[in-house]
Amino acid sequence: MKYGVVSLFPEWVEQVGQFGVLQRALERGKISIEGFNPRDHAMDNHRTVDDRPFGGGPGMLMQIDTTQAALAQAKTALPQAPVVYLSPQGRKLDQRLVGELARLPELILLAGRYEGIDERLVAEQVDFEVSLGDYVLSGGELGAMVLIDAVSRLIPGVLGDQASAEQDSFSNLWLDCPHYTRPVDYHGETVPEVLRSGHHGRIEQWRLRQGIERSWDRRPDLFERRTLSQTELSIVNEHLSTLEKASTTRDGKDDEKPDH
Ligand code: 4GX
């Protein structure tokens, strides 16, 4: 995957490739990251890259010519790349979208600063918008970095062990199960016996169950519009009756609420 990043701070975005698995991916030529800075195209003495919005109001916009010039340069370098604009108006990034993007050979990420970019430039030049979530960032750079990180680890050969990408949360559509390492006893809490049993079938079952139970408890939205397999359904049903028992036991306890 070749990434092009149009940003006023391209060196910052490029740093995402200086550590960990992405650093190795860069070294192995699995990915490349090239920045394109609108400021390099500013010709006035102040090297201006912002401009005032028509209609007034607080804040500035990206100056259209310099943004356009940097984007044009990125498109020449990456002729096959769709242009992704990071903005809160975009499709929210999730693992499904990450997977779709990972199949592309090239990607241009347009990271806006200030209040954004002229709508005509967006309409003419941007293929789609991606949002990191419903909160406000100071610019699209962190979005571009998150996207590069999440997409790159799905590219074959980027993770040492391809199986670990598939095991992560959301690749299997459920939250991840808990993990344990040494020591067996940590502050009086012990590692679940099943994980020390060496029984791989039971370990797999336990991990699936833990992931589904955690999803039910913490992310009920993951069950919306999803058809459960027979196994998943029985895990949920058993979890529900366990929760039910626990709550009726508590309700029935008369030593918790004193009688008057
Ligand atoms: N997920 N921001 C983009 C500039 C902007 C303003 C208006 C388009 C329209 C964000 C997010 C995000 C802040 C980046 C505003 N762009 N990006 N920037 N959430 O909050 O991606």
Tab-separated table of N, CA and C in Angstrom, residues 21 24 28 153 157-164:
chain	number	residue	atom	x	y	z
A	21	VAL	N	5.293	-2.330	14.305
A	21	VAL	CA	5.023	-3.147	13.110
A	21	VAL	C	5.037	-2.305	11.837
A	24	ARG	N	8.620	-1.854	10.574
A	24	ARG	CA	9.078	-3.057	9.874
A	24	ARG	C	8.428	-3.180	8.499
A	28	ARG	N	10.393	-3.330	4.976
A	28	ARG	CA	10.209	-4.462	4.068
A	28	ARG	C	9.528	-4.063	2.765
A	153	ARG	N	-1.949	-3.044	9.072
A	153	ARG	CA	-1.774	-4.343	9.727
A	153	ARG	C	-2.587	-5.450	9.076
A	157	GLY	N	1.830	-9.888	5.230
A	157	GLY	CA	3.254	-9.761	5.501
A	157	GLY	C	3.601	-8.633	6.459
A	158	VAL	N	2.617	-7.806	6.845
A	158	VAL	CA	2.904	-6.698	7.765
A	158	VAL	C	2.983	-7.215	9.198
A	159	LEU	N	2.019	-7.998	9.612
A	159	LEU	CA	2.105	-8.638	10.929
A	159	LEU	C	2.932	-9.904	10.766
A	160	GLY	N	3.789	-10.181	11.745
A	160	GLY	CA	4.599	-11.382	11.682
A	160	GLY	C	3.722	-12.604	11.485
A	161	ASP	N	2.672	-12.658	12.273
A	161	ASP	CA	1.783	-13.808	12.288
A	161	ASP	C	0.414	-13.355	11.794
A	162	GLN	N	0.067	-13.756	10.570
A	162	GLN	CA	-1.193	-13.303	9.981
A	162	GLN	C	-2.390	-13.716	10.837
A	163	ALA	N	-2.244	-14.853	11.546
A	163	ALA	CA	-3.351	-15.337	12.370
A	163	ALA	C	-3.712	-14.344	13.460
A	164	SER	N	-2.724	-13.570	13.958
A	164	SER	CA	-3.042	-12.669	15.065
A	164	SER	C	-3.911	-11.510	14.614
